Amino acid sequence: NLGKNKRLLLISGIMLSGNWILLFEAYKTTTIANATLSYYMAPIFAVILASFLVRGEKLTPKKLISTILAFIGLVIIINYSSGDVRLGQFTGIMFGLLAALNYAGVVICNKKMQGISAFDRVLAQMGVSALILTPIIIFRSQIVMIAPIGIISLIVIGLVHTTLAYLLYFP
C-alpha cells in the first residue's frame, strides 16, 4: 500500500540519500576507521529514536546502559586511534554520526510502515534516492559523458550491491 505510506517513503528516501552523502563526506574528511566507527552508531541511534517514535518500543535500563557504553567506547576508540583529533578529523566524525542518524531514521520509518511489501518499499526508497542523488552527482562530478562500462558498472552496483542487499536487510 504505497499511498498509505507515501510520507514515510518520501522521508526515508530523503534520509537514505542524506545517509550516503554524509557517509562519503566522512570518508573524505577523516580516516576510514573513524568514519566507519562513527557510522556504526546507527543501531544506537535507532534504539534511542525508536523509544520515542515507535509505539511499544521502550528504552529499558539495559538498553540505556548499553547505549551509553557504546558511545563511550566510540569516543575512546576514536581518541585512541587518532591521538590528537584535529578539526578535519572531528568534522569527518560528525559527518559519520549524522550519516548514522539518517540511517537510524530509515530504520525507524521502515518500522512504522504498514501494509507494504519489502520490494515496494525498497523500490520507492531507492527511486527517491536516485532522484535526489543523480543531479547532485552530475553537478559535483561535472560529468559530461559516461563511458558505457561506467554506466554498466553503476547499474550493477545500484541494482545488485545496493538494492538487492538493502532488500535482504529490510525484509
PDB file of C-alpha atoms in Angstrom, residues 11-154:
ATOM      1  CA  ILE A  11      11.123  10.839   4.255  1.00  0.00           C
ATOM      2  CA  SER A  12      13.054   7.563   4.325  1.00  0.00           C
ATOM      3  CA  GLY A  13      14.208   8.027   0.713  1.00  0.00           C
ATOM      4  CA  ILE A  14      15.479  11.509   1.566  1.00  0.00           C
ATOM      5  CA  MET A  15      17.203  10.185   4.697  1.00  0.00           C
ATOM      6  CA  LEU A  16      18.780   7.352   2.700  1.00  0.00           C
ATOM      7  CA  SER A  17      20.235   9.936   0.324  1.00  0.00           C
ATOM      8  CA  GLY A  18      21.462  12.021   3.251  1.00  0.00           C
ATOM      9  CA  ASN A  19      22.999   8.905   4.729  1.00  0.00           C
ATOM     10  CA  TRP A  20      25.065   8.224   1.617  1.00  0.00           C
ATOM     11  CA  ILE A  21      26.104  11.841   1.082  1.00  0.00           C
ATOM     12  CA  LEU A  22      27.191  12.277   4.694  1.00  0.00           C
ATOM     13  CA  LEU A  23      28.971   8.916   4.863  1.00  0.00           C
ATOM     14  CA  PHE A  24      31.086   9.669   1.806  1.00  0.00           C
ATOM     15  CA  GLU A  25      31.836  13.149   3.155  1.00  0.00           C
ATOM     16  CA  ALA A  26      33.009  11.441   6.352  1.00  0.00           C
ATOM     17  CA  TYR A  27      35.317   9.206   4.307  1.00  0.00           C
ATOM     18  CA  LYS A  28      36.739  12.307   2.600  1.00  0.00           C
ATOM     19  CA  THR A  29      37.377  14.287   5.781  1.00  0.00           C
ATOM     20  CA  THR A  30      38.596  11.700   8.283  1.00  0.00           C
ATOM     21  CA  THR A  31      40.125   8.250   8.292  1.00  0.00           C
ATOM     22  CA  ILE A  32      38.097   5.312   7.029  1.00  0.00           C
ATOM     23  CA  ALA A  33      38.296   3.847  10.547  1.00  0.00           C
ATOM     24  CA  ASN A  34      36.864   6.982  12.191  1.00  0.00           C
ATOM     25  CA  ALA A  35      34.134   7.358   9.571  1.00  0.00           C
ATOM     26  CA  THR A  36      33.136   3.701   9.853  1.00  0.00           C
ATOM     27  CA  LEU A  37      33.202   3.677  13.664  1.00  0.00           C
ATOM     28  CA  SER A  38      31.065   6.814  13.741  1.00  0.00           C
ATOM     29  CA  TYR A  39      28.654   5.312  11.235  1.00  0.00           C
ATOM     30  CA  TYR A  40      28.320   2.179  13.346  1.00  0.00           C
ATOM     31  CA  MET A  41      26.453   4.267  15.891  1.00  0.00           C
ATOM     32  CA  ALA A  42      23.331   3.889  13.712  1.00  0.00           C
ATOM     33  CA  PRO A  43      21.910   0.991  15.786  1.00  0.00           C
ATOM     34  CA  ILE A  44      22.433   3.016  18.947  1.00  0.00           C
ATOM     35  CA  PHE A  45      20.574   5.969  17.441  1.00  0.00           C
ATOM     36  CA  ALA A  46      17.832   3.606  16.226  1.00  0.00           C
ATOM     37  CA  VAL A  47      17.317   2.232  19.743  1.00  0.00           C
ATOM     38  CA  ILE A  48      17.049   5.742  21.191  1.00  0.00           C
ATOM     39  CA  LEU A  49      14.788   7.089  18.428  1.00  0.00           C
ATOM     40  CA  ALA A  50      12.549   4.003  18.473  1.00  0.00           C
ATOM     41  CA  SER A  51      11.825   4.520  22.162  1.00  0.00           C
ATOM     42  CA  PHE A  52      10.316   7.921  21.314  1.00  0.00           C
ATOM     43  CA  LEU A  53       8.845   7.338  17.859  1.00  0.00           C
ATOM     44  CA  VAL A  54       7.711   3.705  17.650  1.00  0.00           C
ATOM     45  CA  ARG A  55       4.779   2.546  19.709  1.00  0.00           C
ATOM     46  CA  GLY A  56       5.655  -0.312  22.015  1.00  0.00           C
ATOM     47  CA  GLU A  57       9.419   0.342  21.978  1.00  0.00           C
ATOM     48  CA  LYS A  58      10.765   1.169  25.401  1.00  0.00           C
ATOM     49  CA  LEU A  59      14.182   2.476  26.414  1.00  0.00           C
ATOM     50  CA  THR A  60      14.850  -0.039  29.173  1.00  0.00           C
ATOM     51  CA  PRO A  61      17.687   0.443  31.670  1.00  0.00           C
ATOM     52  CA  LYS A  62      19.619  -2.306  29.864  1.00  0.00           C
ATOM     53  CA  LYS A  63      19.257  -0.521  26.501  1.00  0.00           C
ATOM     54  CA  LEU A  64      20.196   2.813  28.057  1.00  0.00           C
ATOM     55  CA  ILE A  65      23.323   1.425  29.728  1.00  0.00           C
ATOM     56  CA  SER A  66      24.314  -0.382  26.521  1.00  0.00           C
ATOM     57  CA  THR A  67      23.823   2.810  24.545  1.00  0.00           C
ATOM     58  CA  ILE A  68      25.939   4.863  26.933  1.00  0.00           C
ATOM     59  CA  LEU A  69      28.700   2.232  26.973  1.00  0.00           C
ATOM     60  CA  ALA A  70      28.718   2.030  23.172  1.00  0.00           C
ATOM     61  CA  PHE A  71      29.054   5.801  22.884  1.00  0.00           C
ATOM     62  CA  ILE A  72      31.843   5.888  25.478  1.00  0.00           C
ATOM     63  CA  GLY A  73      33.550   3.099  23.533  1.00  0.00           C
ATOM     64  CA  LEU A  74      33.303   5.118  20.334  1.00  0.00           C
ATOM     65  CA  VAL A  75      34.889   8.141  21.989  1.00  0.00           C
ATOM     66  CA  ILE A  76      37.710   6.052  23.474  1.00  0.00           C
ATOM     67  CA  ILE A  77      38.456   4.187  20.234  1.00  0.00           C
ATOM     68  CA  ILE A  78      38.417   7.297  18.071  1.00  0.00           C
ATOM     69  CA  ASN A  79      40.525   9.244  20.547  1.00  0.00           C
ATOM     70  CA  TYR A  80      42.992   6.352  20.931  1.00  0.00           C
ATOM     71  CA  SER A  81      43.260   5.639  17.207  1.00  0.00           C
ATOM     72  CA  SER A  82      43.534   9.289  16.191  1.00  0.00           C
ATOM     73  CA  GLY A  83      45.621  10.585  19.052  1.00  0.00           C
ATOM     74  CA  ASP A  84      45.113  14.285  18.595  1.00  0.00           C
ATOM     75  CA  VAL A  85      41.697  14.689  16.925  1.00  0.00           C
ATOM     76  CA  ARG A  86      42.133  17.695  14.628  1.00  0.00           C
ATOM     77  CA  LEU A  87      39.301  19.766  13.178  1.00  0.00           C
ATOM     78  CA  GLY A  88      39.201  17.785   9.918  1.00  0.00           C
ATOM     79  CA  GLN A  89      39.038  14.534  11.843  1.00  0.00           C
ATOM     80  CA  PHE A  90      36.299  15.911  14.091  1.00  0.00           C
ATOM     81  CA  THR A  91      34.327  17.137  11.074  1.00  0.00           C
ATOM     82  CA  GLY A  92      34.570  13.708   9.463  1.00  0.00           C
ATOM     83  CA  ILE A  93      33.431  12.037  12.668  1.00  0.00           C
ATOM     84  CA  MET A  94      30.444  14.410  12.810  1.00  0.00           C
ATOM     85  CA  PHE A  95      29.596  13.544   9.184  1.00  0.00           C
ATOM     86  CA  GLY A  96      29.750   9.856  10.152  1.00  0.00           C
ATOM     87  CA  LEU A  97      27.472  10.396  13.134  1.00  0.00           C
ATOM     88  CA  LEU A  98      24.993  12.399  11.025  1.00  0.00           C
ATOM     89  CA  ALA A  99      25.049   9.623   8.402  1.00  0.00           C
ATOM     90  CA  ALA A 100      24.296   7.138  11.193  1.00  0.00           C
ATOM     91  CA  LEU A 101      21.439   9.316  12.404  1.00  0.00           C
ATOM     92  CA  ASN A 102      19.973   9.376   8.887  1.00  0.00           C
ATOM     93  CA  TYR A 103      20.260   5.599   8.606  1.00  0.00           C
ATOM     94  CA  ALA A 104      18.597   5.190  12.000  1.00  0.00           C
ATOM     95  CA  GLY A 105      15.790   7.367  10.644  1.00  0.00           C
ATOM     96  CA  VAL A 106      15.391   4.988   7.703  1.00  0.00           C
ATOM     97  CA  VAL A 107      15.158   2.064  10.136  1.00  0.00           C
ATOM     98  CA  ILE A 108      12.511   3.879  12.189  1.00  0.00           C
ATOM     99  CA  CYS A 109      10.493   4.768   9.074  1.00  0.00           C
ATOM    100  CA  ASN A 110      10.621   1.132   7.962  1.00  0.00           C
ATOM    101  CA  LYS A 111       9.363   0.014  11.380  1.00  0.00           C
ATOM    102  CA  LYS A 112       6.434   2.433  11.164  1.00  0.00           C
ATOM    103  CA  MET A 113       5.302   1.409   7.660  1.00  0.00           C
ATOM    104  CA  GLN A 114       2.385  -0.973   7.430  1.00  0.00           C
ATOM    105  CA  GLY A 115       0.819  -2.979   4.653  1.00  0.00           C
ATOM    106  CA  ILE A 116       3.646  -2.568   2.155  1.00  0.00           C
ATOM    107  CA  SER A 117       5.861  -5.263   0.727  1.00  0.00           C
ATOM    108  CA  ALA A 118       9.613  -5.089   1.174  1.00  0.00           C
ATOM    109  CA  PHE A 119      10.021  -4.909  -2.605  1.00  0.00           C
ATOM    110  CA  ASP A 120       7.681  -1.920  -2.972  1.00  0.00           C
ATOM    111  CA  ARG A 121       9.289  -0.163  -0.005  1.00  0.00           C
ATOM    112  CA  VAL A 122      12.820  -0.647  -1.327  1.00  0.00           C
ATOM    113  CA  LEU A 123      11.816   0.332  -4.862  1.00  0.00           C
ATOM    114  CA  ALA A 124      10.227   3.575  -3.626  1.00  0.00           C
ATOM    115  CA  GLN A 125      13.110   4.473  -1.294  1.00  0.00           C
ATOM    116  CA  MET A 126      15.752   3.762  -3.929  1.00  0.00           C
ATOM    117  CA  GLY A 127      13.714   5.702  -6.501  1.00  0.00           C
ATOM    118  CA  VAL A 128      13.525   8.767  -4.249  1.00  0.00           C
ATOM    119  CA  SER A 129      17.244   8.464  -3.521  1.00  0.00           C
ATOM    120  CA  ALA A 130      18.079   8.152  -7.213  1.00  0.00           C
ATOM    121  CA  LEU A 131      16.044  11.288  -7.990  1.00  0.00           C
ATOM    122  CA  ILE A 132      17.884  13.215  -5.287  1.00  0.00           C
ATOM    123  CA  LEU A 133      21.392  11.883  -5.882  1.00  0.00           C
ATOM    124  CA  THR A 134      21.530  11.943  -9.699  1.00  0.00           C
ATOM    125  CA  PRO A 135      21.614  15.742 -10.099  1.00  0.00           C
ATOM    126  CA  ILE A 136      23.983  16.065  -7.130  1.00  0.00           C
ATOM    127  CA  ILE A 137      26.397  13.539  -8.632  1.00  0.00           C
ATOM    128  CA  ILE A 138      26.225  15.147 -12.060  1.00  0.00           C
ATOM    129  CA  PHE A 139      26.740  18.642 -10.627  1.00  0.00           C
ATOM    130  CA  ARG A 140      29.575  17.712  -8.249  1.00  0.00           C
ATOM    131  CA  SER A 141      31.363  15.475 -10.725  1.00  0.00           C
ATOM    132  CA  GLN A 142      30.786  17.775 -13.658  1.00  0.00           C
ATOM    133  CA  ILE A 143      30.031  14.658 -15.694  1.00  0.00           C
ATOM    134  CA  VAL A 144      29.619  15.370 -19.375  1.00  0.00           C
ATOM    135  CA  MET A 145      29.773  11.847 -20.768  1.00  0.00           C
ATOM    136  CA  ILE A 146      29.974   8.488 -19.030  1.00  0.00           C
ATOM    137  CA  ALA A 147      31.647   5.596 -20.819  1.00  0.00           C
ATOM    138  CA  PRO A 148      29.404   2.551 -21.449  1.00  0.00           C
ATOM    139  CA  ILE A 149      31.396   0.426 -18.976  1.00  0.00           C
ATOM    140  CA  GLY A 150      30.814   3.127 -16.349  1.00  0.00           C
ATOM    141  CA  ILE A 151      27.065   3.045 -16.945  1.00  0.00           C
ATOM    142  CA  ILE A 152      27.033  -0.766 -16.733  1.00  0.00           C
ATOM    143  CA  SER A 153      29.071  -0.619 -13.521  1.00  0.00           C
ATOM    144  CA  LEU A 154      26.690   1.929 -11.991  1.00  0.00           C
TER     145      LEU A 154
END
